[in-house]
One Martini backbone bead per residue (centre of mass of N, CA, C, O) as a GRO file, in nm:
protein
  352
    1UNK     BB    1   0.054   0.064  -0.017
    2UNK     BB    2   0.311   0.259  -0.006
    3UNK     BB    3   0.318   0.219  -0.347
    4UNK     BB    4   0.109   0.388  -0.441
    5UNK     BB    5  -0.081   0.523  -0.708
    6UNK     BB    6  -0.148   0.856  -0.868
    7UNK     BB    7  -0.424   0.992  -1.055
    8UNK     BB    8  -0.565   1.148  -1.356
    9UNK     BB    9  -0.887   1.198  -1.508
   10UNK     BB   10  -1.026   1.270  -1.840
   11UNK     BB   11  -1.288   1.378  -2.094
   12UNK     BB   12  -1.284   1.680  -2.191
   13UNK     BB   13  -1.474   1.867  -2.073
   14UNK     BB   14  -1.675   2.122  -2.117
   15UNK     BB   15  -1.643   2.438  -2.022
   16UNK     BB   16  -1.688   2.742  -1.848
   17UNK     BB   17  -1.704   3.063  -1.839
   18UNK     BB   18  -1.755   3.359  -1.665
   19UNK     BB   19  -2.058   3.361  -1.825
   20UNK     BB   20  -2.156   3.050  -1.867
   21UNK     BB   21  -2.009   2.965  -2.129
   22UNK     BB   22  -1.912   2.762  -2.356
   23UNK     BB   23  -1.641   2.648  -2.474
   24UNK     BB   24  -1.449   2.552  -2.702
   25UNK     BB   25  -1.308   2.275  -2.819
   26UNK     BB   26  -1.022   2.388  -2.844
   27UNK     BB   27  -1.001   2.497  -2.553
   28UNK     BB   28  -1.059   2.235  -2.402
   29UNK     BB   29  -0.808   2.087  -2.509
   30UNK     BB   30  -0.593   2.288  -2.413
   31UNK     BB   31  -0.666   2.267  -2.111
   32UNK     BB   32  -0.571   1.975  -2.071
   33UNK     BB   33  -0.274   2.036  -2.104
   34UNK     BB   34  -0.252   2.229  -1.859
   35UNK     BB   35  -0.346   2.021  -1.649
   36UNK     BB   36  -0.111   1.820  -1.690
   37UNK     BB   37   0.121   2.006  -1.618
   38UNK     BB   38   0.024   2.055  -1.329
   39UNK     BB   39   0.020   1.764  -1.232
   40UNK     BB   40   0.326   1.729  -1.237
   41UNK     BB   41   0.403   1.970  -1.048
   42UNK     BB   42   0.224   1.821  -0.796
   43UNK     BB   43   0.285   1.485  -0.823
   44UNK     BB   44   0.147   1.338  -1.034
   45UNK     BB   45   0.177   1.009  -1.198
   46UNK     BB   46  -0.099   1.029  -1.372
   47UNK     BB   47  -0.246   1.078  -1.711
   48UNK     BB   48  -0.585   1.060  -1.831
   49UNK     BB   49  -0.774   0.989  -2.140
   50UNK     BB   50  -1.101   0.976  -2.251
   51UNK     BB   51  -1.298   0.843  -2.491
   52UNK     BB   52  -1.492   1.073  -2.698
   53UNK     BB   53  -1.798   1.185  -2.923
   54UNK     BB   54  -1.902   1.464  -2.798
   55UNK     BB   55  -1.996   1.789  -2.745
   56UNK     BB   56  -1.911   1.769  -2.421
   57UNK     BB   57  -1.677   1.538  -2.525
   58UNK     BB   58  -1.406   1.632  -2.731
   59UNK     BB   59  -1.226   1.312  -2.727
   60UNK     BB   60  -1.120   1.119  -2.999
   61UNK     BB   61  -0.779   1.194  -2.967
   62UNK     BB   62  -0.591   1.132  -2.708
   63UNK     BB   63  -0.303   1.066  -2.819
   64UNK     BB   64  -0.241   1.352  -2.922
   65UNK     BB   65  -0.258   1.495  -2.651
   66UNK     BB   66  -0.048   1.318  -2.507
   67UNK     BB   67   0.188   1.399  -2.692
   68UNK     BB   68   0.183   1.695  -2.614
   69UNK     BB   69   0.235   1.648  -2.315
   70UNK     BB   70   0.507   1.504  -2.345
   71UNK     BB   71   0.652   1.775  -2.453
   72UNK     BB   72   0.581   1.920  -2.142
   73UNK     BB   73   0.711   1.669  -2.001
   74UNK     BB   74   0.894   1.407  -1.794
   75UNK     BB   75   0.734   1.191  -1.575
   76UNK     BB   76   0.454   1.156  -1.637
   77UNK     BB   77   0.215   0.942  -1.695
   78UNK     BB   78   0.050   0.819  -2.006
   79UNK     BB   79  -0.308   0.777  -2.096
   80UNK     BB   80  -0.593   0.596  -2.096
   81UNK     BB   81  -0.973   0.657  -1.992
   82UNK     BB   82  -1.054   0.512  -2.241
   83UNK     BB   83  -1.021   0.270  -2.493
   84UNK     BB   84  -1.235   0.179  -2.758
   85UNK     BB   85  -1.175  -0.122  -2.891
   86UNK     BB   86  -1.439  -0.219  -3.034
   87UNK     BB   87  -1.419   0.058  -3.245
   88UNK     BB   88  -1.133  -0.041  -3.317
   89UNK     BB   89  -0.796  -0.097  -3.411
   90UNK     BB   90  -0.553  -0.275  -3.265
   91UNK     BB   91  -0.317  -0.189  -3.442
   92UNK     BB   92  -0.356   0.120  -3.409
   93UNK     BB   93  -0.344   0.129  -3.105
   94UNK     BB   94  -0.065   0.014  -3.076
   95UNK     BB   95   0.083   0.227  -3.253
   96UNK     BB   96   0.006   0.480  -3.092
   97UNK     BB   97   0.125   0.384  -2.809
   98UNK     BB   98   0.409   0.319  -2.908
   99UNK     BB   99   0.463   0.609  -2.995
  100UNK     BB  100   0.413   0.741  -2.721
  101UNK     BB  101   0.642   0.583  -2.583
  102UNK     BB  102   0.863   0.727  -2.741
  103UNK     BB  103   0.800   1.041  -2.698
  104UNK     BB  104   0.795   0.978  -2.364
  105UNK     BB  105   1.010   0.778  -2.268
  106UNK     BB  106   0.823   0.535  -2.135
  107UNK     BB  107   0.505   0.661  -2.038
  108UNK     BB  108   0.303   0.457  -2.141
  109UNK     BB  109  -0.054   0.382  -2.151
  110UNK     BB  110  -0.340   0.142  -2.150
  111UNK     BB  111  -0.702   0.143  -2.159
  112UNK     BB  112  -0.935  -0.105  -2.205
  113UNK     BB  113  -1.268  -0.095  -2.365
  114UNK     BB  114  -1.602  -0.152  -2.456
  115UNK     BB  115  -1.813   0.079  -2.385
  116UNK     BB  116  -2.023   0.280  -2.207
  117UNK     BB  117  -1.984   0.464  -2.441
  118UNK     BB  118  -2.155   0.426  -2.775
  119UNK     BB  119  -2.095   0.649  -3.006
  120UNK     BB  120  -1.873   0.486  -3.182
  121UNK     BB  121  -2.037   0.270  -3.330
  122UNK     BB  122  -2.196   0.435  -3.550
  123UNK     BB  123  -1.952   0.604  -3.648
  124UNK     BB  124  -1.789   0.312  -3.742
  125UNK     BB  125  -2.003   0.070  -3.810
  126UNK     BB  126  -2.116  -0.074  -3.550
  127UNK     BB  127  -2.269  -0.343  -3.383
  128UNK     BB  128  -2.418  -0.392  -3.076
  129UNK     BB  129  -2.461  -0.703  -3.111
  130UNK     BB  130  -2.118  -0.723  -3.108
  131UNK     BB  131  -1.996  -0.631  -2.837
  132UNK     BB  132  -1.850  -0.887  -2.720
  133UNK     BB  133  -1.694  -0.993  -2.971
  134UNK     BB  134  -1.523  -0.745  -3.025
  135UNK     BB  135  -1.364  -0.743  -2.757
  136UNK     BB  136  -1.251  -1.027  -2.755
  137UNK     BB  137  -1.096  -1.026  -3.026
  138UNK     BB  138  -0.932  -0.758  -2.984
  139UNK     BB  139  -0.788  -0.846  -2.728
  140UNK     BB  140  -0.647  -1.086  -2.849
  141UNK     BB  141  -0.481  -0.923  -3.054
  142UNK     BB  142  -0.342  -0.731  -2.856
  143UNK     BB  143  -0.185  -0.950  -2.707
  144UNK     BB  144  -0.017  -1.029  -2.954
  145UNK     BB  145   0.115  -0.749  -3.004
  146UNK     BB  146   0.260  -0.733  -2.712
  147UNK     BB  147   0.492  -0.948  -2.785
  148UNK     BB  148   0.675  -0.833  -3.038
  149UNK     BB  149   0.580  -1.018  -3.273
  150UNK     BB  150   0.490  -1.182  -3.522
  151UNK     BB  151   0.155  -1.197  -3.657
  152UNK     BB  152  -0.094  -1.456  -3.614
  153UNK     BB  153  -0.436  -1.393  -3.725
  154UNK     BB  154  -0.794  -1.474  -3.670
  155UNK     BB  155  -1.128  -1.346  -3.757
  156UNK     BB  156  -1.441  -1.152  -3.777
  157UNK     BB  157  -1.357  -0.823  -3.727
  158UNK     BB  158  -1.098  -0.868  -3.912
  159UNK     BB  159  -0.836  -0.904  -4.079
  160UNK     BB  160  -0.589  -1.103  -4.126
  161UNK     BB  161  -0.275  -1.232  -3.997
  162UNK     BB  162   0.059  -1.313  -4.153
  163UNK     BB  163   0.340  -1.275  -4.017
  164UNK     BB  164   0.319  -0.977  -3.893
  165UNK     BB  165   0.494  -0.684  -3.875
  166UNK     BB  166   0.455  -0.454  -3.603
  167UNK     BB  167   0.486  -0.112  -3.599
  168UNK     BB  168   0.654  -0.011  -3.342
  169UNK     BB  169   0.952  -0.076  -3.143
  170UNK     BB  170   0.931   0.051  -2.784
  171UNK     BB  171   0.833  -0.136  -2.583
  172UNK     BB  172   0.687  -0.180  -2.305
  173UNK     BB  173   0.344  -0.139  -2.178
  174UNK     BB  174   0.086  -0.077  -1.996
  175UNK     BB  175  -0.211  -0.286  -1.944
  176UNK     BB  176  -0.556  -0.225  -1.923
  177UNK     BB  177  -0.883  -0.311  -1.786
  178UNK     BB  178  -1.195  -0.187  -1.800
  179UNK     BB  179  -1.432  -0.216  -1.520
  180UNK     BB  180  -1.801  -0.200  -1.435
  181UNK     BB  181  -1.926  -0.525  -1.359
  182UNK     BB  182  -1.768  -0.773  -1.507
  183UNK     BB  183  -1.651  -1.086  -1.459
  184UNK     BB  184  -1.553  -1.150  -1.747
  185UNK     BB  185  -1.353  -0.910  -1.761
  186UNK     BB  186  -1.173  -1.001  -1.532
  187UNK     BB  187  -1.085  -1.271  -1.655
  188UNK     BB  188  -0.975  -1.158  -1.918
  189UNK     BB  189  -0.744  -0.994  -1.798
  190UNK     BB  190  -0.600  -1.238  -1.672
  191UNK     BB  191  -0.559  -1.410  -1.927
  192UNK     BB  192  -0.375  -1.167  -2.070
  193UNK     BB  193  -0.210  -0.997  -1.847
  194UNK     BB  194  -0.389  -0.762  -1.738
  195UNK     BB  195  -0.477  -0.506  -1.577
  196UNK     BB  196  -0.704  -0.366  -1.324
  197UNK     BB  197  -0.985  -0.136  -1.382
  198UNK     BB  198  -1.205   0.017  -1.164
  199UNK     BB  199  -1.522   0.148  -1.247
  200UNK     BB  200  -1.650   0.377  -1.000
  201UNK     BB  201  -1.976   0.566  -1.018
  202UNK     BB  202  -2.155   0.386  -0.807
  203UNK     BB  203  -2.188   0.326  -0.500
  204UNK     BB  204  -2.036   0.095  -0.315
  205UNK     BB  205  -1.711   0.006  -0.345
  206UNK     BB  206  -1.711  -0.279  -0.191
  207UNK     BB  207  -1.866  -0.440  -0.422
  208UNK     BB  208  -1.572  -0.477  -0.578
  209UNK     BB  209  -1.398  -0.676  -0.413
  210UNK     BB  210  -1.454  -0.950  -0.564
  211UNK     BB  211  -1.295  -0.866  -0.821
  212UNK     BB  212  -1.015  -0.863  -0.699
  213UNK     BB  213  -1.020  -1.160  -0.610
  214UNK     BB  214  -1.080  -1.284  -0.885
  215UNK     BB  215  -0.830  -1.182  -1.029
  216UNK     BB  216  -0.611  -1.326  -0.856
  217UNK     BB  217  -0.725  -1.611  -0.897
  218UNK     BB  218  -0.704  -1.615  -1.206
  219UNK     BB  219  -0.405  -1.571  -1.230
  220UNK     BB  220  -0.327  -1.831  -1.085
  221UNK     BB  221  -0.475  -2.027  -1.282
  222UNK     BB  222  -0.295  -1.902  -1.534
  223UNK     BB  223   0.008  -1.866  -1.419
  224UNK     BB  224   0.023  -1.579  -1.288
  225UNK     BB  225   0.118  -1.300  -1.170
  226UNK     BB  226   0.060  -1.051  -0.992
  227UNK     BB  227  -0.158  -0.764  -1.034
  228UNK     BB  228  -0.283  -0.469  -1.064
  229UNK     BB  229  -0.520  -0.258  -0.892
  230UNK     BB  230  -0.760  -0.019  -0.992
  231UNK     BB  231  -0.913   0.317  -0.950
  232UNK     BB  232  -1.206   0.478  -1.099
  233UNK     BB  233  -1.320   0.808  -0.990
  234UNK     BB  234  -1.520   1.061  -0.906
  235UNK     BB  235  -1.433   1.424  -0.847
  236UNK     BB  236  -1.385   1.697  -0.593
  237UNK     BB  237  -1.170   1.970  -0.490
  238UNK     BB  238  -1.167   2.171  -0.193
  239UNK     BB  239  -1.131   2.343   0.094
  240UNK     BB  240  -1.426   2.234   0.144
  241UNK     BB  241  -1.698   2.046   0.158
  242UNK     BB  242  -1.911   2.260   0.089
  243UNK     BB  243  -1.775   2.371  -0.165
  244UNK     BB  244  -1.746   2.112  -0.331
  245UNK     BB  245  -2.050   2.033  -0.333
  246UNK     BB  246  -2.160   2.298  -0.453
  247UNK     BB  247  -1.996   2.297  -0.723
  248UNK     BB  248  -2.073   2.001  -0.833
  249UNK     BB  249  -2.384   1.950  -0.833
  250UNK     BB  250  -2.512   2.094  -1.089
  251UNK     BB  251  -2.339   1.933  -1.296
  252UNK     BB  252  -2.404   1.649  -1.209
  253UNK     BB  253  -2.709   1.664  -1.241
  254UNK     BB  254  -2.714   1.735  -1.547
  255UNK     BB  255  -2.543   1.503  -1.664
  256UNK     BB  256  -2.692   1.256  -1.543
  257UNK     BB  257  -2.967   1.326  -1.657
  258UNK     BB  258  -2.885   1.316  -1.957
  259UNK     BB  259  -2.749   1.034  -1.965
  260UNK     BB  260  -2.987   0.868  -1.832
  261UNK     BB  261  -3.179   0.854  -2.083
  262UNK     BB  262  -2.979   0.622  -2.225
  263UNK     BB  263  -2.854   0.456  -1.946
  264UNK     BB  264  -3.058   0.436  -1.683
  265UNK     BB  265  -3.030   0.659  -1.489
  266UNK     BB  266  -3.095   0.813  -1.215
  267UNK     BB  267  -3.215   1.090  -1.093
  268UNK     BB  268  -3.077   1.321  -0.918
  269UNK     BB  269  -3.057   1.400  -0.579
  270UNK     BB  270  -2.973   1.539  -0.290
  271UNK     BB  271  -2.975   1.267  -0.141
  272UNK     BB  272  -2.806   1.096  -0.340
  273UNK     BB  273  -2.562   1.282  -0.334
  274UNK     BB  274  -2.500   1.263  -0.032
  275UNK     BB  275  -2.435   0.963  -0.049
  276UNK     BB  276  -2.202   0.966  -0.264
  277UNK     BB  277  -2.018   1.170  -0.078
  278UNK     BB  278  -2.006   0.973   0.121
  279UNK     BB  279  -1.854   0.694   0.269
  280UNK     BB  280  -2.061   0.495   0.065
  281UNK     BB  281  -1.971   0.630  -0.195
  282UNK     BB  282  -1.830   0.723  -0.529
  283UNK     BB  283  -1.772   1.018  -0.441
  284UNK     BB  284  -1.486   1.258  -0.437
  285UNK     BB  285  -1.619   1.505  -0.235
  286UNK     BB  286  -1.400   1.760  -0.099
  287UNK     BB  287  -1.174   1.782   0.105
  288UNK     BB  288  -0.866   1.665   0.139
  289UNK     BB  289  -0.930   1.490   0.388
  290UNK     BB  290  -1.185   1.347   0.289
  291UNK     BB  291  -1.064   1.225   0.029
  292UNK     BB  292  -0.828   1.075   0.159
  293UNK     BB  293  -0.987   0.887   0.344
  294UNK     BB  294  -1.146   0.746   0.116
  295UNK     BB  295  -0.914   0.637  -0.050
  296UNK     BB  296  -0.770   0.470   0.166
  297UNK     BB  297  -1.005   0.286   0.240
  298UNK     BB  298  -1.063   0.170  -0.056
  299UNK     BB  299  -0.791   0.049  -0.115
  300UNK     BB  300  -0.814  -0.163   0.103
  301UNK     BB  301  -1.085  -0.299   0.031
  302UNK     BB  302  -0.974  -0.347  -0.287
  303UNK     BB  303  -0.674  -0.412  -0.315
  304UNK     BB  304  -0.534  -0.140  -0.411
  305UNK     BB  305  -0.255   0.061  -0.598
  306UNK     BB  306  -0.466   0.253  -0.760
  307UNK     BB  307  -0.560   0.607  -0.815
  308UNK     BB  308  -0.816   0.765  -1.019
  309UNK     BB  309  -0.922   1.085  -1.067
  310UNK     BB  310  -1.224   1.201  -1.197
  311UNK     BB  311  -1.213   1.505  -1.312
  312UNK     BB  312  -1.466   1.673  -1.373
  313UNK     BB  313  -1.746   1.840  -1.544
  314UNK     BB  314  -1.976   1.960  -1.726
  315UNK     BB  315  -1.892   2.320  -1.688
  316UNK     BB  316  -1.668   2.320  -1.509
  317UNK     BB  317  -1.434   2.528  -1.449
  318UNK     BB  318  -1.104   2.550  -1.512
  319UNK     BB  319  -1.018   2.682  -1.241
  320UNK     BB  320  -1.142   2.455  -1.066
  321UNK     BB  321  -0.965   2.227  -1.180
  322UNK     BB  322  -0.692   2.344  -1.094
  323UNK     BB  323  -0.751   2.332  -0.793
  324UNK     BB  324  -0.793   2.031  -0.771
  325UNK     BB  325  -0.511   1.949  -0.867
  326UNK     BB  326  -0.350   2.096  -0.651
  327UNK     BB  327  -0.480   1.954  -0.403
  328UNK     BB  328  -0.425   1.664  -0.484
  329UNK     BB  329  -0.110   1.685  -0.495
  330UNK     BB  330  -0.044   1.857  -0.220
  331UNK     BB  331  -0.266   1.700  -0.015
  332UNK     BB  332  -0.394   1.422  -0.077
  333UNK     BB  333  -0.158   1.230  -0.143
  334UNK     BB  334   0.012   1.266   0.116
  335UNK     BB  335  -0.220   1.174   0.306
  336UNK     BB  336  -0.262   0.891   0.198
  337UNK     BB  337   0.020   0.791   0.265
  338UNK     BB  338  -0.009   0.822   0.566
  339UNK     BB  339  -0.251   0.631   0.603
  340UNK     BB  340  -0.115   0.372   0.470
  341UNK     BB  341   0.128   0.372   0.694
  342UNK     BB  342  -0.129   0.319   0.885
  343UNK     BB  343  -0.297   0.044   0.967
  344UNK     BB  344  -0.556   0.191   1.132
  345UNK     BB  345  -0.599   0.382   0.901
  346UNK     BB  346  -0.856   0.476   0.673
  347UNK     BB  347  -1.126   0.354   0.788
  348UNK     BB  348  -1.434   0.262   0.731
  349UNK     BB  349  -1.727   0.216   0.835
  350UNK     BB  350  -1.957   0.001   0.858
  351UNK     BB  351  -2.219  -0.082   0.694
  352UNK     BB  352  -2.579  -0.102   0.749
   0.00000   0.00000   0.00000
């Protein structure tokens, strides 16, 4: 636990200016670069960008933004959060992140996902009826590509490869599989020897503890060494709990209400929000001390050694996001390390 890693994830959400008007897509993307530069300055160890293709999250080419960030940073690791492998070509995904690994001098990572946001499927001509098969086949091919040897592969979802050398060869880089609640995905990650990233966006985080246990058991059954488990969850940090909750609530309410129309989420209420930001919810919203206590407790419960805070939400101003990043790096992360170094500290009370 004392060697835990801490990151920040963003979906490139469009922010609002001082007049409450949405900024342009170009400005939103440039702001992400500035946020990543600050993240390194305050000691954050990883910066991830999640692929989306919507007007409020205009981030369809995260690898290009990550390469730009690589040119302005030196140490922070850079990767996706997530790459929707099901609607992409595994060869191109491998090539893009192998290239990022080169330009960043070995700092690249990739998190592969089936796609909880499915706007990329019709965009690139994929049928949602093939949702499971697409991810299974493409993950299988990606695992072959990661071996760094000529690839022979055939399947239904793309043309076959016959002893094909896929370049560039830039060394290994970490591969994670993002999981939002599917045991099959947990076992799949273990089968291919990829690390597990638990995307926990609602409910009590401890309900994901069986997935961590299943992952390590599956690794053992497949004859693999233990691999890291990470946690990706949304949050917002401000000087006080009251300020953080007040700032985050209206944007969270509006975004979840809008997204919920197509994804089946319940409309947030002030009561449900209060539960999610409380000790047994999935939102890390509060002062540095409150957020640190919750991170430390849930890392223990989930037997995880990586925590990525998904900061920001549509509309929340860029200046507020910069404050969150600064507090997360300068106050939250050091405090979590203190809590994890004390065996009896950082534990949440048992839920009733």
